[in-house]
Amino acid sequence: MSIKDMRQVVKLFENEWSLGEVECGAPRHLCAWIYLMEILESTEKSICYRENNRLLGFASYSNTKSKKHILRKRMYAFFKKLLHKSKEIKDLEALIEYEGSYKYSPEEFQNYFDGEVLMLIIDKGARGKGLGTKLLEELFELAKKDNMKNLQILTDESCNYSIYESLGCKKIYEGMVETKSYENKDSVFSEKVYIFEKKL
């Protein structure tokens, strides 16, 4: 992935989520870069959609059985560790706790899936035009060619998860995650989360 594409994906992240900004007291752009490195560290393949050199959509998936791209994945893991050392992060422990709170797949699913849809994000100005559906359909085809049989999709109540249902994905889990506030350690935010399965 080019640096130019990374910058545009980070901008999409910044416009969409806080990504632990409140919990760790770091600027949102830094949290967005850390999140991107985390995604790319696990990414097997990704798709970018552009119009007039502007990136409007990004999707990626992991493959738990793949031994490919090891060096590339290690490079992104290394950059994530470097970013974690930034002095702009006031509470690294809170950020790590925040990151872990969205890894909520129960033990019964640990060896069940071949991989995961790690990311689907569309520029807010480009939504409602079928771009998300197009990217997911392409992603599913790539995963099929990788001989994958089923993909996990983790999502929450803030997302328009009806797109997954429209593409034949089945909701197989519903739960809650809690995150603590950096500004007020006694404040806990609860959010409903879901796991969908896509049979390929």
PDB file of C-alpha atoms in Angstrom:
ATOM      1  CA  MET A   1       0.000   0.000   0.000  1.00  0.00           C
ATOM      2  CA  SER A   2       1.435   3.379  -0.994  1.00  0.00           C
ATOM      3  CA  ILE A   3       2.055   6.158   1.519  1.00  0.00           C
ATOM      4  CA  LYS A   4      -0.444   8.307  -0.384  1.00  0.00           C
ATOM      5  CA  ASP A   5      -3.139   5.657   0.036  1.00  0.00           C
ATOM      6  CA  MET A   6      -2.249   5.239   3.717  1.00  0.00           C
ATOM      7  CA  ARG A   7      -2.684   8.951   4.338  1.00  0.00           C
ATOM      8  CA  GLN A   8      -6.093   8.921   2.686  1.00  0.00           C
ATOM      9  CA  VAL A   9      -7.219   5.834   4.615  1.00  0.00           C
ATOM     10  CA  VAL A  10      -6.065   7.484   7.862  1.00  0.00           C
ATOM     11  CA  LYS A  11      -8.184  10.516   6.955  1.00  0.00           C
ATOM     12  CA  LEU A  12     -11.198   8.224   6.447  1.00  0.00           C
ATOM     13  CA  PHE A  13     -10.560   6.685   9.875  1.00  0.00           C
ATOM     14  CA  GLU A  14     -10.260  10.116  11.518  1.00  0.00           C
ATOM     15  CA  ASN A  15     -13.580  11.216  10.039  1.00  0.00           C
ATOM     16  CA  GLU A  16     -15.319   8.046  11.205  1.00  0.00           C
ATOM     17  CA  TRP A  17     -14.037   6.982  14.651  1.00  0.00           C
ATOM     18  CA  SER A  18     -12.195   8.288  17.718  1.00  0.00           C
ATOM     19  CA  LEU A  19     -10.072   5.086  17.878  1.00  0.00           C
ATOM     20  CA  GLY A  20      -9.082   5.418  21.534  1.00  0.00           C
ATOM     21  CA  GLU A  21      -8.421   9.165  21.390  1.00  0.00           C
ATOM     22  CA  VAL A  22     -10.541   9.844  24.477  1.00  0.00           C
ATOM     23  CA  GLU A  23      -9.280   6.807  26.389  1.00  0.00           C
ATOM     24  CA  CYS A  24      -5.538   7.416  25.924  1.00  0.00           C
ATOM     25  CA  GLY A  25      -5.440  11.218  25.555  1.00  0.00           C
ATOM     26  CA  ALA A  26      -3.607  11.079  22.205  1.00  0.00           C
ATOM     27  CA  PRO A  27      -4.490  13.076  19.070  1.00  0.00           C
ATOM     28  CA  ARG A  28      -6.931  11.311  16.773  1.00  0.00           C
ATOM     29  CA  HIS A  29      -4.579  11.282  13.767  1.00  0.00           C
ATOM     30  CA  LEU A  30      -2.019   9.309  15.797  1.00  0.00           C
ATOM     31  CA  CYS A  31      -4.663   6.811  16.920  1.00  0.00           C
ATOM     32  CA  ALA A  32      -5.759   6.462  13.282  1.00  0.00           C
ATOM     33  CA  TRP A  33      -2.189   5.682  12.150  1.00  0.00           C
ATOM     34  CA  ILE A  34      -1.828   3.068  14.909  1.00  0.00           C
ATOM     35  CA  TYR A  35      -5.131   1.497  13.890  1.00  0.00           C
ATOM     36  CA  LEU A  36      -4.075   1.355  10.241  1.00  0.00           C
ATOM     37  CA  MET A  37      -0.803  -0.378  11.163  1.00  0.00           C
ATOM     38  CA  GLU A  38      -2.807  -2.908  13.200  1.00  0.00           C
ATOM     39  CA  ILE A  39      -5.103  -3.595  10.228  1.00  0.00           C
ATOM     40  CA  LEU A  40      -2.235  -3.902   7.735  1.00  0.00           C
ATOM     41  CA  GLU A  41      -0.294  -6.146  10.114  1.00  0.00           C
ATOM     42  CA  SER A  42      -3.025  -8.786   9.695  1.00  0.00           C
ATOM     43  CA  THR A  43      -4.082  -8.046   6.108  1.00  0.00           C
ATOM     44  CA  GLU A  44      -3.737 -10.774   3.511  1.00  0.00           C
ATOM     45  CA  LYS A  45      -5.229  -8.752   0.662  1.00  0.00           C
ATOM     46  CA  SER A  46      -6.855  -5.336   0.369  1.00  0.00           C
ATOM     47  CA  ILE A  47      -8.837  -3.342  -2.176  1.00  0.00           C
ATOM     48  CA  CYS A  48      -8.836   0.420  -2.660  1.00  0.00           C
ATOM     49  CA  TYR A  49     -11.434   2.292  -4.678  1.00  0.00           C
ATOM     50  CA  ARG A  50     -10.389   5.634  -6.175  1.00  0.00           C
ATOM     51  CA  GLU A  51     -11.969   8.378  -8.256  1.00  0.00           C
ATOM     52  CA  ASN A  52      -9.826  11.184  -9.673  1.00  0.00           C
ATOM     53  CA  ASN A  53      -6.842  10.072  -7.537  1.00  0.00           C
ATOM     54  CA  ARG A  54      -8.976  10.310  -4.400  1.00  0.00           C
ATOM     55  CA  LEU A  55      -9.397   7.186  -2.298  1.00  0.00           C
ATOM     56  CA  LEU A  56     -13.078   6.716  -1.475  1.00  0.00           C
ATOM     57  CA  GLY A  57     -13.149   3.155  -0.168  1.00  0.00           C
ATOM     58  CA  PHE A  58     -10.902   0.597   1.474  1.00  0.00           C
ATOM     59  CA  ALA A  59     -11.491  -3.047   2.391  1.00  0.00           C
ATOM     60  CA  SER A  60      -9.236  -5.873   3.556  1.00  0.00           C
ATOM     61  CA  TYR A  61      -9.281  -9.399   4.927  1.00  0.00           C
ATOM     62  CA  SER A  62      -6.995 -11.737   6.858  1.00  0.00           C
ATOM     63  CA  ASN A  63      -6.254 -15.397   6.193  1.00  0.00           C
ATOM     64  CA  THR A  64      -5.398 -17.314   9.359  1.00  0.00           C
ATOM     65  CA  LYS A  65      -3.778 -20.181   7.433  1.00  0.00           C
ATOM     66  CA  SER A  66      -1.604 -18.089   5.135  1.00  0.00           C
ATOM     67  CA  LYS A  67       2.187 -18.028   5.389  1.00  0.00           C
ATOM     68  CA  LYS A  68       2.508 -15.283   2.765  1.00  0.00           C
ATOM     69  CA  HIS A  69       3.568 -11.666   3.231  1.00  0.00           C
ATOM     70  CA  ILE A  70       5.318 -12.391   6.554  1.00  0.00           C
ATOM     71  CA  LEU A  71       7.959  -9.679   6.120  1.00  0.00           C
ATOM     72  CA  ARG A  72       5.395  -7.090   5.119  1.00  0.00           C
ATOM     73  CA  LYS A  73       3.214  -7.924   8.121  1.00  0.00           C
ATOM     74  CA  ARG A  74       6.199  -7.767  10.478  1.00  0.00           C
ATOM     75  CA  MET A  75       7.092  -4.349   9.074  1.00  0.00           C
ATOM     76  CA  TYR A  76       3.642  -2.978   9.951  1.00  0.00           C
ATOM     77  CA  ALA A  77       3.878  -4.553  13.422  1.00  0.00           C
ATOM     78  CA  PHE A  78       7.231  -2.793  13.882  1.00  0.00           C
ATOM     79  CA  PHE A  79       5.769   0.585  12.854  1.00  0.00           C
ATOM     80  CA  LYS A  80       2.871   0.082  15.253  1.00  0.00           C
ATOM     81  CA  LYS A  81       5.345  -0.487  18.121  1.00  0.00           C
ATOM     82  CA  LEU A  82       7.181   2.701  17.164  1.00  0.00           C
ATOM     83  CA  LEU A  83       3.948   4.685  17.164  1.00  0.00           C
ATOM     84  CA  HIS A  84       3.053   3.259  20.587  1.00  0.00           C
ATOM     85  CA  LYS A  85       6.219   4.953  21.897  1.00  0.00           C
ATOM     86  CA  SER A  86       4.991   8.420  20.921  1.00  0.00           C
ATOM     87  CA  LYS A  87       5.092  11.011  23.720  1.00  0.00           C
ATOM     88  CA  GLU A  88       1.714  12.250  22.497  1.00  0.00           C
ATOM     89  CA  ILE A  89       0.101   9.166  24.054  1.00  0.00           C
ATOM     90  CA  LYS A  90      -0.707  10.084  27.640  1.00  0.00           C
ATOM     91  CA  ASP A  91      -1.940   6.621  28.682  1.00  0.00           C
ATOM     92  CA  LEU A  92      -0.590   3.744  26.575  1.00  0.00           C
ATOM     93  CA  GLU A  93      -2.142   1.135  28.847  1.00  0.00           C
ATOM     94  CA  ALA A  94      -5.577   2.647  28.195  1.00  0.00           C
ATOM     95  CA  LEU A  95      -4.959   2.572  24.433  1.00  0.00           C
ATOM     96  CA  ILE A  96      -3.900  -1.085  24.520  1.00  0.00           C
ATOM     97  CA  GLU A  97      -6.949  -1.903  26.627  1.00  0.00           C
ATOM     98  CA  TYR A  98      -9.129  -0.059  24.105  1.00  0.00           C
ATOM     99  CA  GLU A  99      -7.581  -2.003  21.209  1.00  0.00           C
ATOM    100  CA  GLY A 100      -8.176  -5.285  23.013  1.00  0.00           C
ATOM    101  CA  SER A 101     -11.804  -4.501  23.822  1.00  0.00           C
ATOM    102  CA  TYR A 102     -12.744  -4.973  20.164  1.00  0.00           C
ATOM    103  CA  LYS A 103     -11.220  -8.459  19.993  1.00  0.00           C
ATOM    104  CA  TYR A 104     -14.313  -9.977  21.509  1.00  0.00           C
ATOM    105  CA  SER A 105     -14.735 -13.214  19.559  1.00  0.00           C
ATOM    106  CA  PRO A 106     -15.639 -16.005  22.040  1.00  0.00           C
ATOM    107  CA  GLU A 107     -13.335 -19.029  22.481  1.00  0.00           C
ATOM    108  CA  GLU A 108     -15.788 -21.273  20.645  1.00  0.00           C
ATOM    109  CA  PHE A 109     -14.954 -19.378  17.423  1.00  0.00           C
ATOM    110  CA  GLN A 110     -11.158 -19.254  17.855  1.00  0.00           C
ATOM    111  CA  ASN A 111     -10.400 -21.957  15.274  1.00  0.00           C
ATOM    112  CA  TYR A 112     -13.681 -21.824  13.414  1.00  0.00           C
ATOM    113  CA  PHE A 113     -13.031 -19.147  10.768  1.00  0.00           C
ATOM    114  CA  ASP A 114     -10.514 -19.166   7.900  1.00  0.00           C
ATOM    115  CA  GLY A 115     -10.074 -15.409   8.238  1.00  0.00           C
ATOM    116  CA  GLU A 116     -11.774 -12.113   8.884  1.00  0.00           C
ATOM    117  CA  VAL A 117     -13.055  -9.071   7.041  1.00  0.00           C
ATOM    118  CA  LEU A 118     -10.737  -6.661   8.835  1.00  0.00           C
ATOM    119  CA  MET A 119     -11.971  -3.430   7.332  1.00  0.00           C
ATOM    120  CA  LEU A 120     -14.662  -1.884   5.185  1.00  0.00           C
ATOM    121  CA  ILE A 121     -14.781   1.901   5.126  1.00  0.00           C
ATOM    122  CA  ILE A 122     -16.335   4.278   2.618  1.00  0.00           C
ATOM    123  CA  ASP A 123     -15.910   8.044   2.432  1.00  0.00           C
ATOM    124  CA  LYS A 124     -19.018   9.667   3.909  1.00  0.00           C
ATOM    125  CA  GLY A 125     -19.611  11.639   0.699  1.00  0.00           C
ATOM    126  CA  ALA A 126     -19.580   8.476  -1.421  1.00  0.00           C
ATOM    127  CA  ARG A 127     -22.087   6.411   0.540  1.00  0.00           C
ATOM    128  CA  GLY A 128     -25.444   5.232  -0.734  1.00  0.00           C
ATOM    129  CA  LYS A 129     -24.071   4.411  -4.190  1.00  0.00           C
ATOM    130  CA  GLY A 130     -23.364   0.718  -3.722  1.00  0.00           C
ATOM    131  CA  LEU A 131     -19.629   1.127  -3.260  1.00  0.00           C
ATOM    132  CA  GLY A 132     -19.520  -0.848  -0.008  1.00  0.00           C
ATOM    133  CA  THR A 133     -21.372  -3.741  -1.649  1.00  0.00           C
ATOM    134  CA  LYS A 134     -19.006  -3.651  -4.625  1.00  0.00           C
ATOM    135  CA  LEU A 135     -15.908  -3.757  -2.406  1.00  0.00           C
ATOM    136  CA  LEU A 136     -17.254  -6.600  -0.274  1.00  0.00           C
ATOM    137  CA  GLU A 137     -18.215  -8.663  -3.322  1.00  0.00           C
ATOM    138  CA  GLU A 138     -14.689  -8.234  -4.716  1.00  0.00           C
ATOM    139  CA  LEU A 139     -13.210  -9.089  -1.325  1.00  0.00           C
ATOM    140  CA  PHE A 140     -15.275 -12.280  -1.077  1.00  0.00           C
ATOM    141  CA  GLU A 141     -14.122 -13.318  -4.554  1.00  0.00           C
ATOM    142  CA  LEU A 142     -10.472 -12.798  -3.600  1.00  0.00           C
ATOM    143  CA  ALA A 143     -10.995 -14.869  -0.454  1.00  0.00           C
ATOM    144  CA  LYS A 144     -12.603 -17.661  -2.497  1.00  0.00           C
ATOM    145  CA  LYS A 145      -9.544 -17.734  -4.762  1.00  0.00           C
ATOM    146  CA  ASP A 146      -7.459 -18.139  -1.588  1.00  0.00           C
ATOM    147  CA  ASN A 147      -9.504 -21.315  -0.919  1.00  0.00           C
ATOM    148  CA  MET A 148     -11.156 -19.789   2.130  1.00  0.00           C
ATOM    149  CA  LYS A 149     -14.501 -21.206   3.215  1.00  0.00           C
ATOM    150  CA  ASN A 150     -15.836 -18.803   5.844  1.00  0.00           C
ATOM    151  CA  LEU A 151     -15.030 -15.286   6.987  1.00  0.00           C
ATOM    152  CA  GLN A 152     -15.664 -13.607  10.331  1.00  0.00           C
ATOM    153  CA  ILE A 153     -17.002 -10.051  10.435  1.00  0.00           C
ATOM    154  CA  LEU A 154     -16.856  -8.159  13.740  1.00  0.00           C
ATOM    155  CA  THR A 155     -19.068  -5.089  13.904  1.00  0.00           C
ATOM    156  CA  ASP A 156     -21.027  -2.965  16.372  1.00  0.00           C
ATOM    157  CA  GLU A 157     -24.221  -0.971  16.685  1.00  0.00           C
ATOM    158  CA  SER A 158     -22.602   2.176  15.244  1.00  0.00           C
ATOM    159  CA  CYS A 159     -22.137   0.463  11.858  1.00  0.00           C
ATOM    160  CA  ASN A 160     -24.685  -0.126   9.133  1.00  0.00           C
ATOM    161  CA  TYR A 161     -24.387  -3.896   9.368  1.00  0.00           C
ATOM    162  CA  SER A 162     -27.451  -4.452   7.136  1.00  0.00           C
ATOM    163  CA  ILE A 163     -24.963  -4.443   4.230  1.00  0.00           C
ATOM    164  CA  TYR A 164     -23.596  -7.762   5.527  1.00  0.00           C
ATOM    165  CA  GLU A 165     -27.076  -9.252   5.797  1.00  0.00           C
ATOM    166  CA  SER A 166     -27.853  -8.158   2.226  1.00  0.00           C
ATOM    167  CA  LEU A 167     -24.811 -10.121   1.015  1.00  0.00           C
ATOM    168  CA  GLY A 168     -25.814 -13.362   2.705  1.00  0.00           C
ATOM    169  CA  CYS A 169     -23.843 -12.986   5.927  1.00  0.00           C
ATOM    170  CA  LYS A 170     -25.400 -14.540   9.025  1.00  0.00           C
ATOM    171  CA  LYS A 171     -25.314 -13.025  12.533  1.00  0.00           C
ATOM    172  CA  ILE A 172     -24.015 -15.747  14.869  1.00  0.00           C
ATOM    173  CA  TYR A 173     -23.122 -13.776  18.011  1.00  0.00           C
ATOM    174  CA  GLU A 174     -24.296 -10.732  19.947  1.00  0.00           C
ATOM    175  CA  GLY A 175     -22.568  -9.265  23.012  1.00  0.00           C
ATOM    176  CA  MET A 176     -21.376  -6.129  24.808  1.00  0.00           C
ATOM    177  CA  VAL A 177     -17.957  -4.464  25.123  1.00  0.00           C
ATOM    178  CA  GLU A 178     -16.953  -1.853  27.690  1.00  0.00           C
ATOM    179  CA  THR A 179     -14.240   0.816  27.440  1.00  0.00           C
ATOM    180  CA  LYS A 180     -13.025   3.228  30.125  1.00  0.00           C
ATOM    181  CA  SER A 181     -12.687   6.972  29.624  1.00  0.00           C
ATOM    182  CA  TYR A 182      -9.254   8.623  29.879  1.00  0.00           C
ATOM    183  CA  GLU A 183     -10.845  11.803  31.252  1.00  0.00           C
ATOM    184  CA  ASN A 184     -12.873   9.996  33.906  1.00  0.00           C
ATOM    185  CA  LYS A 185     -11.613   6.541  34.908  1.00  0.00           C
ATOM    186  CA  ASP A 186     -14.930   5.816  36.618  1.00  0.00           C
ATOM    187  CA  SER A 187     -16.832   6.295  33.350  1.00  0.00           C
ATOM    188  CA  VAL A 188     -17.418   3.161  31.299  1.00  0.00           C
ATOM    189  CA  PHE A 189     -18.924   3.140  27.818  1.00  0.00           C
ATOM    190  CA  SER A 190     -20.926   0.070  26.791  1.00  0.00           C
ATOM    191  CA  GLU A 191     -21.564  -0.862  23.184  1.00  0.00           C
ATOM    192  CA  LYS A 192     -23.433  -3.737  21.553  1.00  0.00           C
ATOM    193  CA  VAL A 193     -21.263  -5.861  19.240  1.00  0.00           C
ATOM    194  CA  TYR A 194     -21.966  -8.575  16.692  1.00  0.00           C
ATOM    195  CA  ILE A 195     -20.206 -11.353  14.800  1.00  0.00           C
ATOM    196  CA  PHE A 196     -21.365 -12.221  11.298  1.00  0.00           C
ATOM    197  CA  GLU A 197     -20.274 -15.199   9.234  1.00  0.00           C
ATOM    198  CA  LYS A 198     -19.884 -15.214   5.449  1.00  0.00           C
ATOM    199  CA  LYS A 199     -19.839 -18.670   3.877  1.00  0.00           C
ATOM    200  CA  LEU A 200     -17.828 -18.594   0.650  1.00  0.00           C
TER     201      LEU A 200
END
